[in-house]
Steps between C-alpha positions, in 0.01 A plus 500: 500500500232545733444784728404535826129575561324817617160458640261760567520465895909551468413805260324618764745428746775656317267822405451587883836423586678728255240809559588428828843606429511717234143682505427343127220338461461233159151483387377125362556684149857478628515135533647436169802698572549441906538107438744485197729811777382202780648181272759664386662584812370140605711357289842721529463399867464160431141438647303215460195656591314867591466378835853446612568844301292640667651408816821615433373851343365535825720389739868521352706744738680721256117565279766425190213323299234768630741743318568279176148444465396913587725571149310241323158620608610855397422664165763745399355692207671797434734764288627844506295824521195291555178703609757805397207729603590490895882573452416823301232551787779448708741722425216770346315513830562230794865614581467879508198447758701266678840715538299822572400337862851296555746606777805651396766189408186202585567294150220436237383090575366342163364121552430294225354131589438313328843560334528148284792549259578856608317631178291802693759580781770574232235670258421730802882567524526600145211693551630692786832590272343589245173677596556634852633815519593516885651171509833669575328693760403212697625147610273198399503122651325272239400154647401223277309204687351159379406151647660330248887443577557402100382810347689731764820301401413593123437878605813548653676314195354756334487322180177572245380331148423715216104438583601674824600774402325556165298822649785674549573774244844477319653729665463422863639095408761638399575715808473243760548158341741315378423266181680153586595244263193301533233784420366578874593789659746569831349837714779774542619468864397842601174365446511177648712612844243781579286231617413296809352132437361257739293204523120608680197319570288813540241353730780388767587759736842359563575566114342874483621615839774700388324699235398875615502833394398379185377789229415319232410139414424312243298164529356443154335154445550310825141607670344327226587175644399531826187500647288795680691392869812501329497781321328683829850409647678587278365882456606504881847402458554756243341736690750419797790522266399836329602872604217728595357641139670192320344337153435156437497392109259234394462284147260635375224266490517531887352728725588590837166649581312197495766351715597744811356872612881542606601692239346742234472573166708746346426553109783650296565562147687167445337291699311406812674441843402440855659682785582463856285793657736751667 
């Protein structure tokens, strides 16, 4: 069976279109990978060619393709207590400076985007009960956000394979999962109802509107994939969406530095943060 061809001009095409959109930019070295995402959802819409795709990505009313193809363009790679360093770094350091300057009953605001399959927001939650001493002290709002509608619906399913949750000591697998008869693993509901999921594109303003008086975020491994303009913007939404004297968590072969002078570097014994200046 044949498939529909690619050339470089519709590459190109396609490339500006969906930075356009979603602020990630596929380098050539990307090629590979952007037209078997392209054919495949080519061919599950029943296209004969890129060019009447392409038409419809861009002009079909309810952007249902632009969203089918946004999960498909999307790598998901992740598992529980990943990067563990920041959540002891939260709840060693971040959250005492951040509750000494709240108001009296102003809740803690945790973001975590991009969420994928709910891996970090939950490992934050089990974090938080197990590690945070004040956390009776003090109400906490946890919101979970990604661009990619699949993986929220797996999140809030809550459901995890073994390799998921394999760096998770005995103990704590025990405490807040459920074995099922398959092998994967169902989250206890007190974990899974303490938090807030929704679908964001991070560089629309529509989508990120709503989020303020945010404390704490973590965006680790998204800024990779965007360019220097893109990741400029980004800084500033975050920056819009944070409390005075908030902290922004990174992965850690990124650098906020070398993106935005918004925020500055705060060095503590588990790891290294940026903060919204007071």
């Amino acid at each position: 069976m044949s498939h529909p061809a690619i050339g470089q001009e519709d590459f190109h095409k396609f490339r500006e279109f969906f930075y356009r959109k979603t602020g990630i930019l596929f380098e050539d070295s990307k090629r590979y990978f952007v037209d078997k995402r392209l054919i495949e959802r080519m061919e599950a819409t029943g296209s004969d060619s890129f060019r009447s795709y392409f038409t419809m990505l861009r002009f079909q009313a309810s952007s249902e393709e632009l969203q089918a193809l946004t999960n498909a363009m999307t790598v998901n790679e992740t598992y529980f207590f990943r990067e563990s360093y920041q959540f002891d770094c939260l709840v060693n350091s971040l959250l005492d400076e951040v509750v000494a300057t709240k108001p009296p009953k102003k809740p803690v605001r945790i973001w975590s985007l991009p969420c994928s399959t709910g891996e970090e927001p939950y490992s934050i939650v089990i974090y938080l009960l197990e590690h945070w001493a004040k956390l009776d002290r003090f109400d906490v709002e946890i919101f979970a956000s990604d661009i990619d509608t699949q993986v929220l619906q797996a999140a809030a399913k809550g459901v995890f394979s073994p390799r998921s949750v394999q760096h998770l000591p005995a103990a704590l697998l025990r405490k807040y999962f459920t074995r099922l008869a398959n092998g994967n693993y169902k989250i206890d509901e007190q974990v899974s109802d303490s938090i807030d999921f929704s679908r964001v594109n991070l560089l629309d303003p529509l989508d990120t509107r709503h989020f303020r008086d945010i404390d704490v975020v973590f965006c680790r491994n998204l800024l990779i994939y965007f360019d220097d303009t893109s990741r400029r913007a980004a800084a500033e939404i975050f920056y819009n969406a944070m409390s005075p004297g908030g902290f922004i968590c990174l992965g850690h072969s990124e650098s906020m530095s070398r993106i935005s002078d918004l925020f500055r570097v705060r060095k503590f014994k588990d790891a290294i943060v940026y903060q919204k200046p007071l």
